[in-house]
Tab-separated table of C-alpha atoms and ligand atoms in Angstrom:
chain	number	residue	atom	x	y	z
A	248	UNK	CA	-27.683	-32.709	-13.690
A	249	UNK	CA	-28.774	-29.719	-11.327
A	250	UNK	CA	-30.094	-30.984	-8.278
A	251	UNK	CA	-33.550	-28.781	-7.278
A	252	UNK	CA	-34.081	-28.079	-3.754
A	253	UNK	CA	-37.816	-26.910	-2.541
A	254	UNK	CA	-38.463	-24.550	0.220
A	255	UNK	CA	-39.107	-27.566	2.637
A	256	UNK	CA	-36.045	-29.603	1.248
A	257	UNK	CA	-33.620	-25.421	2.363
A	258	UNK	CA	-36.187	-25.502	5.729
A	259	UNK	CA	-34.649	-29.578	6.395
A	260	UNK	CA	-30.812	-28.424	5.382
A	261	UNK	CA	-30.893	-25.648	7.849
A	262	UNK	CA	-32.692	-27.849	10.629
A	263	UNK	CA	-29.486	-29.521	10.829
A	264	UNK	CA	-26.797	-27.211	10.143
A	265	UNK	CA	-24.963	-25.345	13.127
A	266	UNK	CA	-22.842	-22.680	11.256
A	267	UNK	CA	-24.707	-21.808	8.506
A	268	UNK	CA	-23.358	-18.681	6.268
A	269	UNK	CA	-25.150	-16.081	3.646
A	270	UNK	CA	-23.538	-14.862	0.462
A	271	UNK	CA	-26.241	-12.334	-0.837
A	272	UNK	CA	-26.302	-10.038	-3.997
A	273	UNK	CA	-28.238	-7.945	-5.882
A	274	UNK	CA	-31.322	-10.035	-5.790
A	275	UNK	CA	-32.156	-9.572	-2.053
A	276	UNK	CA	-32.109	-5.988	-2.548
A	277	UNK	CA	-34.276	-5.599	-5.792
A	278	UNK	CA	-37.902	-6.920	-3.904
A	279	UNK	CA	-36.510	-3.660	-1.477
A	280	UNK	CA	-36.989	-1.093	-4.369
A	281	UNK	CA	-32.871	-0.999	-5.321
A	282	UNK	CA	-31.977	-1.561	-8.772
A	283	UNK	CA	-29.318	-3.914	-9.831
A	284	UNK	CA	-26.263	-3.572	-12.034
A	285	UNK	CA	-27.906	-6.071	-14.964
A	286	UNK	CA	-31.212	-7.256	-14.795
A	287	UNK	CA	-33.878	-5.563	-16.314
A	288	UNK	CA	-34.062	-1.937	-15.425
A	289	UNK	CA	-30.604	-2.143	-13.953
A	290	UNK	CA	-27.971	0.297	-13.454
A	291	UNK	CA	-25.971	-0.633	-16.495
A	292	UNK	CA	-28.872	-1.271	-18.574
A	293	UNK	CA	-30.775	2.116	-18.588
A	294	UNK	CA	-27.268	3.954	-19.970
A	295	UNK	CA	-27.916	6.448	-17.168
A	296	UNK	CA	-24.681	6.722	-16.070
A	297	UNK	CA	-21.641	5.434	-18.438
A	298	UNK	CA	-19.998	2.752	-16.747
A	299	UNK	CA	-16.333	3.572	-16.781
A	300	UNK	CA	-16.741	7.113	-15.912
A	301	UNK	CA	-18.773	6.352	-13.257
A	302	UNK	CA	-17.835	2.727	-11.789
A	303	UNK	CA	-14.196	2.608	-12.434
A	304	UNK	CA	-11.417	3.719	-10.039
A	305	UNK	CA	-9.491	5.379	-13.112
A	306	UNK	CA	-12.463	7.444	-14.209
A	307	UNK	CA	-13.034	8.220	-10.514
A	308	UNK	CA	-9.680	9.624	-9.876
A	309	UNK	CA	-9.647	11.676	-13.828
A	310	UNK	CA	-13.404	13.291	-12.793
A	311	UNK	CA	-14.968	11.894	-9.401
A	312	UNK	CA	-18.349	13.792	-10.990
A	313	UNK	CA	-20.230	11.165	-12.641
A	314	UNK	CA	-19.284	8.537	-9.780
A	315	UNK	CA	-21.038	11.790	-7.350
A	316	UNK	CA	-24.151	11.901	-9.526
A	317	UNK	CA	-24.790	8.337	-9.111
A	318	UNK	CA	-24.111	8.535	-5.489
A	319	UNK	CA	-26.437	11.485	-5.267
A	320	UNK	CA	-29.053	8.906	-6.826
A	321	UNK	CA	-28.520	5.858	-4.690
A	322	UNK	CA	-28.467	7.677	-1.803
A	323	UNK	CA	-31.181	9.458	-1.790
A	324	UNK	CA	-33.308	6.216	-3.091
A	325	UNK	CA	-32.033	4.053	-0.041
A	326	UNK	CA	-32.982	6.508	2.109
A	327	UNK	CA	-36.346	4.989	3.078
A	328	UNK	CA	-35.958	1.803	1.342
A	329	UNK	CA	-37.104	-1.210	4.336
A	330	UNK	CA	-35.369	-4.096	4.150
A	331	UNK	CA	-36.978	-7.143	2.952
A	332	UNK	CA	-38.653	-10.130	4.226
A	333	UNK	CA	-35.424	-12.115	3.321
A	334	UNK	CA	-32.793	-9.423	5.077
A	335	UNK	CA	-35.779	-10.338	8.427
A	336	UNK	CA	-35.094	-13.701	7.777
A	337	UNK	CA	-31.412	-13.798	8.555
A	338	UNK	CA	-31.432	-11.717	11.290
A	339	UNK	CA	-33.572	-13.746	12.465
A	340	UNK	CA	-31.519	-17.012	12.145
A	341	UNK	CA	-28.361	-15.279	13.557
A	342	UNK	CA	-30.756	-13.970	16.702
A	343	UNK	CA	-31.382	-18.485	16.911
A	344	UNK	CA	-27.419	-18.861	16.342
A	345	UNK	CA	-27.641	-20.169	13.276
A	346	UNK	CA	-26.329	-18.024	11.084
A	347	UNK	CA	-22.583	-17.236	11.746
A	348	UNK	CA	-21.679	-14.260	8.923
A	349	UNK	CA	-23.408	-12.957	6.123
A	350	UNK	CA	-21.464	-11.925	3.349
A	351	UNK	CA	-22.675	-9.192	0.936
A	352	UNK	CA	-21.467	-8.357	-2.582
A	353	UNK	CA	-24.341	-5.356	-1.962
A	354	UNK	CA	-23.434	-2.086	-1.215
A	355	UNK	CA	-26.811	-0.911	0.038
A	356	UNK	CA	-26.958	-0.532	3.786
A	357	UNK	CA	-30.284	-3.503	4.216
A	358	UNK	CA	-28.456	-6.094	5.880
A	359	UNK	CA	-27.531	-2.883	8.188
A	360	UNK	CA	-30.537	-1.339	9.006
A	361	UNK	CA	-32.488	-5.030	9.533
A	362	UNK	CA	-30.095	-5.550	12.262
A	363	UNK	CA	-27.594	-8.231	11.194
A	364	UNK	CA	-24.459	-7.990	12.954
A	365	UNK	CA	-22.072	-10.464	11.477
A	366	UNK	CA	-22.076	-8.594	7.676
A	367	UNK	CA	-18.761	-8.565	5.439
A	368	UNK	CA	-19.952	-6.188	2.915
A	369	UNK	CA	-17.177	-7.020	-0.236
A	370	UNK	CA	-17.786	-4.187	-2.510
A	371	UNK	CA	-17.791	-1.891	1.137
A	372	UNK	CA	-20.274	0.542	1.381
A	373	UNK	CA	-21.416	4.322	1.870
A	374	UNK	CA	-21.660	4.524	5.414
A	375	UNK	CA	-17.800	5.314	5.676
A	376	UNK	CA	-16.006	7.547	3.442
A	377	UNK	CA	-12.222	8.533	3.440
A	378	UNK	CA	-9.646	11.675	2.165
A	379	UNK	CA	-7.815	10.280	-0.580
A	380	UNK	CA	-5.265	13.242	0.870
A	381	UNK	CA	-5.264	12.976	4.050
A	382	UNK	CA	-6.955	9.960	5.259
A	383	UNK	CA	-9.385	11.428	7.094
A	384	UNK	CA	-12.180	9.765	7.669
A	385	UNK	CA	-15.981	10.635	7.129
A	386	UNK	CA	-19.385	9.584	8.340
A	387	UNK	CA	-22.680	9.073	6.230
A	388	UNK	CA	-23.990	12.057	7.997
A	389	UNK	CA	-21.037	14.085	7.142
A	390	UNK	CA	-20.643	13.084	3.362
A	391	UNK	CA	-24.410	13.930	2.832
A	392	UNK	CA	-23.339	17.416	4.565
A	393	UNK	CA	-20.413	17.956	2.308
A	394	UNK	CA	-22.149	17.007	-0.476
A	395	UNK	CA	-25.312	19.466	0.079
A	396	UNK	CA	-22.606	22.058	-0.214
A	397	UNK	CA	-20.841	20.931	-3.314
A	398	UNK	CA	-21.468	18.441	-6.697
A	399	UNK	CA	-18.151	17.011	-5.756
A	400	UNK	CA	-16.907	16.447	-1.748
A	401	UNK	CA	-13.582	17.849	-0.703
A	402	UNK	CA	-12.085	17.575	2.665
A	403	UNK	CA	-10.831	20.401	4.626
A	404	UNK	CA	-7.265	19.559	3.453
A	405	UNK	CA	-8.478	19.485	-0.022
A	406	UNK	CA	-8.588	16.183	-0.782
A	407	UNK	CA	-11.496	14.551	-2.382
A	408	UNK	CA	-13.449	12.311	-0.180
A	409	UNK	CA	-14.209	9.161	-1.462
A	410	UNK	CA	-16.813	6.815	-0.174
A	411	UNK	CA	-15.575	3.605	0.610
A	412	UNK	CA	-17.858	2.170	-1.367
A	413	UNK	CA	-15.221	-0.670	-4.628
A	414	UNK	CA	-14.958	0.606	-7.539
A	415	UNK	CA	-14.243	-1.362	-10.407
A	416	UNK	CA	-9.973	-1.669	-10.312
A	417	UNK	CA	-9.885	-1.738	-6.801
A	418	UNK	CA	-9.089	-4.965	-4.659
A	419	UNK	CA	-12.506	-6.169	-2.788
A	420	UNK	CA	-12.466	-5.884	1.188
A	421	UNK	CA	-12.453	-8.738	3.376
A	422	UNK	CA	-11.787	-11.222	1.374
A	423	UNK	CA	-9.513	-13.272	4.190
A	424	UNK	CA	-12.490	-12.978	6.445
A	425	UNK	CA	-14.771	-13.981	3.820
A	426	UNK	CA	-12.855	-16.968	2.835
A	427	UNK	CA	-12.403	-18.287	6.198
A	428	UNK	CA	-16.246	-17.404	7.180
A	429	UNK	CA	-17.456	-19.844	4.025
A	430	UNK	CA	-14.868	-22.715	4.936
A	431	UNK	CA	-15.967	-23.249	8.364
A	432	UNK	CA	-19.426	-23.295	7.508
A	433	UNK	CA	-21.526	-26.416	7.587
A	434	UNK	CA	-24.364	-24.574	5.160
A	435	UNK	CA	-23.855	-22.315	2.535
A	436	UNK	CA	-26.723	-20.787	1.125
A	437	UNK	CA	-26.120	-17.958	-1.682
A	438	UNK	CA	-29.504	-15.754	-2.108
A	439	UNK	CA	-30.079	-13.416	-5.187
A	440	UNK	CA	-26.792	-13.558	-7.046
A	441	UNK	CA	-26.323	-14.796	-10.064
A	442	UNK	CA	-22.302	-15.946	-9.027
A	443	UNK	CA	-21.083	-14.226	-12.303
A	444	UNK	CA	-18.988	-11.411	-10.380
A	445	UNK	CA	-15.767	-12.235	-8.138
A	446	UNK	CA	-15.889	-12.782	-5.671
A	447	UNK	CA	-18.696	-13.968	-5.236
A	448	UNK	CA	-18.393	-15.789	-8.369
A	449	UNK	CA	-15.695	-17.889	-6.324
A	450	UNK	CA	-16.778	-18.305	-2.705
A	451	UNK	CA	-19.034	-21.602	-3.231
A	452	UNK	CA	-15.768	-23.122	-5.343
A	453	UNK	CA	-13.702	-22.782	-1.544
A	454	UNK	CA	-17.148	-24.325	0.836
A	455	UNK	CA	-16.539	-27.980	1.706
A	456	UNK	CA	-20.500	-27.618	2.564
A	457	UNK	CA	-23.497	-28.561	0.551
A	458	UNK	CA	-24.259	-25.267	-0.748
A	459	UNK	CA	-27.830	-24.425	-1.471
A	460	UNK	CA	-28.498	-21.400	-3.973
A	461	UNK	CA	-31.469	-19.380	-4.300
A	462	UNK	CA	-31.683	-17.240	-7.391
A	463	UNK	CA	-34.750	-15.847	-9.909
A	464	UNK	CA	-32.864	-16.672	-13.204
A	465	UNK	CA	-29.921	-18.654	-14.370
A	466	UNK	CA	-26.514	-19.071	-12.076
A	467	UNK	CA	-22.900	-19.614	-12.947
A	468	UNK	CA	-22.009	-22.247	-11.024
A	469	UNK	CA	-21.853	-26.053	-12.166
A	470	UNK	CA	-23.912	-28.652	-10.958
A	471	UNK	CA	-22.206	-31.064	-7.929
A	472	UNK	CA	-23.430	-33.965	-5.616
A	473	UNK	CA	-23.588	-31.000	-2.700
A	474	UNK	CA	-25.130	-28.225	-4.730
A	475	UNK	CA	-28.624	-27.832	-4.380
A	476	UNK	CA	-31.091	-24.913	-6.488
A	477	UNK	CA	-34.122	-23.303	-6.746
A	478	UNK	CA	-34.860	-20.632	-9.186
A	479	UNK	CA	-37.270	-19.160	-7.113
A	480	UNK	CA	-38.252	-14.933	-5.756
A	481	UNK	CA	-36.380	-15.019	-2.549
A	482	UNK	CA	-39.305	-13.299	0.025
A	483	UNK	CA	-42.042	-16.138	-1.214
A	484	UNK	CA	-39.414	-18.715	-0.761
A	485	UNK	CA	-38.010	-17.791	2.588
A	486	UNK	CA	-41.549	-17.037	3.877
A	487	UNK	CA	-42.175	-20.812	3.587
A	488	UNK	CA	-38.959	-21.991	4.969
A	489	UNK	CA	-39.878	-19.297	8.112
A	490	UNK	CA	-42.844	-21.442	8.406
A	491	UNK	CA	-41.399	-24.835	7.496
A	492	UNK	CA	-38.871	-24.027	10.597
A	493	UNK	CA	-41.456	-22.961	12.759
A	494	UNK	CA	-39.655	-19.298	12.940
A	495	UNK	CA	-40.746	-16.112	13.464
A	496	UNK	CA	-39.437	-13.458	11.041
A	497	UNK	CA	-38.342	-10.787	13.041
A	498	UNK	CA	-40.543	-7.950	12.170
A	499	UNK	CA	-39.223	-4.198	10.518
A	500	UNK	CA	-39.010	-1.437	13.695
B	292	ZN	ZN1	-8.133	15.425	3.905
């Protein structure tokens, strides 16, 4: 039997908890305005852009065109996106010293721009890009120059430049770091992800923690003694656990 957890019950685990680490996905993103892969409305499920050609490292490397389109897209949709009340919230608890790492499976730049400092971003990201020629390596500001100038961006050796953003066929980054962040925790809580991707999928399966999960919709991940649940929108939630802890939410600049 799943064992609920209420906002108050997350509020009381975290009272006592010294090294308390994040594993976020998609979900603390989509209150932010950025779609996810499969939920409703999400990436995969409009057919906008076919998912091999675009997401896989062996369509990349054929024609890096489609995986530039999307790019093109995301980009210029984070581009103003705030992050949410939730991103506030951990920053917030790392500022109290708290929270020891979050650990993203998101490859939007919220966790970033809120100002959280300990972030292993899994899947990488788009503020570095590299030559797959050279080496080279590449800025946000500089891809978004080189890709004003052309559908496709090429270093000045030639090469393509490839955000270092994990396509699907490529090994995830950080995983030592990530592995060794979740076993010395005392508090795992996993916010917005449904734990059907590795590696996320296997992170709570390595905490010797209770682990408590907040997700709107169902999770993979089996019921235990130290498992605890709430299927509950993440900004509501965490607003009342703010309150519960008597914390401010650091507010957006
Ligand atoms: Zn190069």
């Amino acid at each position: 039997m799943r064992q609920e957890i209420s906002a108050a019950g997350c509020a009381e685990r975290i009272r006592s908890a010294r090294r308390v680490v994040a594993l976020t996905g998609a979900g603390i993103s989509t209150a932010a305005g950025v779609p996810d892969f499969r939920g409703p409305g999400g990436i995969y499920t409009t057919g906008r852009y076919d998912p091999q050609a675009t997401f896989e490292i062996d369509g990349f490397l054929r024609d890096p065109a489609p995986f530039f389109r999307f790019t093109r897209d995301v980009l210029g949709l984070v581009a103003d996106l705030e992050p949410t009340l939730t991103h506030r919230f951990l920053v917030g608890l790392e500022a109290a010293g708290t929270l020891r790492t979050v650990i993203t499976q998101n490859i939007d730049p919220l966790h970033q721009r809120a100002g959280s400092r300990g972030v292993i971003a899994v899947h990488g990201g788009y503020w570095t890009s590299h030559c797959l020629a050279c080496r080279g390596r590449f800025s946000l500001d500089e891809l978004l120059g080189l890709l004003e100038r052309s559908p496709v961006p090429f270093c000045s050796c030639g090469g393509v430049v490839k955000p270092d953003v994990v396509l699907f066929g490529e090994p995830v980054y950080a995983m030592e770091e990530a592995v060794a962040a979740v076993a010395a925790a005392d508090l795992l809580l996993v916010l917005g992800s449904s734990l059907a991707v590795y590696p996320a999928a296997w992170l709570p399966e390595v905490a010797e923690c209770p682990v408590v999960v907040v997700n709107r919709g169902p999770v993979e991940l089996a019921a235990a003694p130290d498992r605890f649940f709430a299927d509950a929108e993440l900004d509501p939630f965490f607003s009342e656990v703010a309150r519960e802890l008597g914390m401010a939410i650091p507010e957006p600049d």
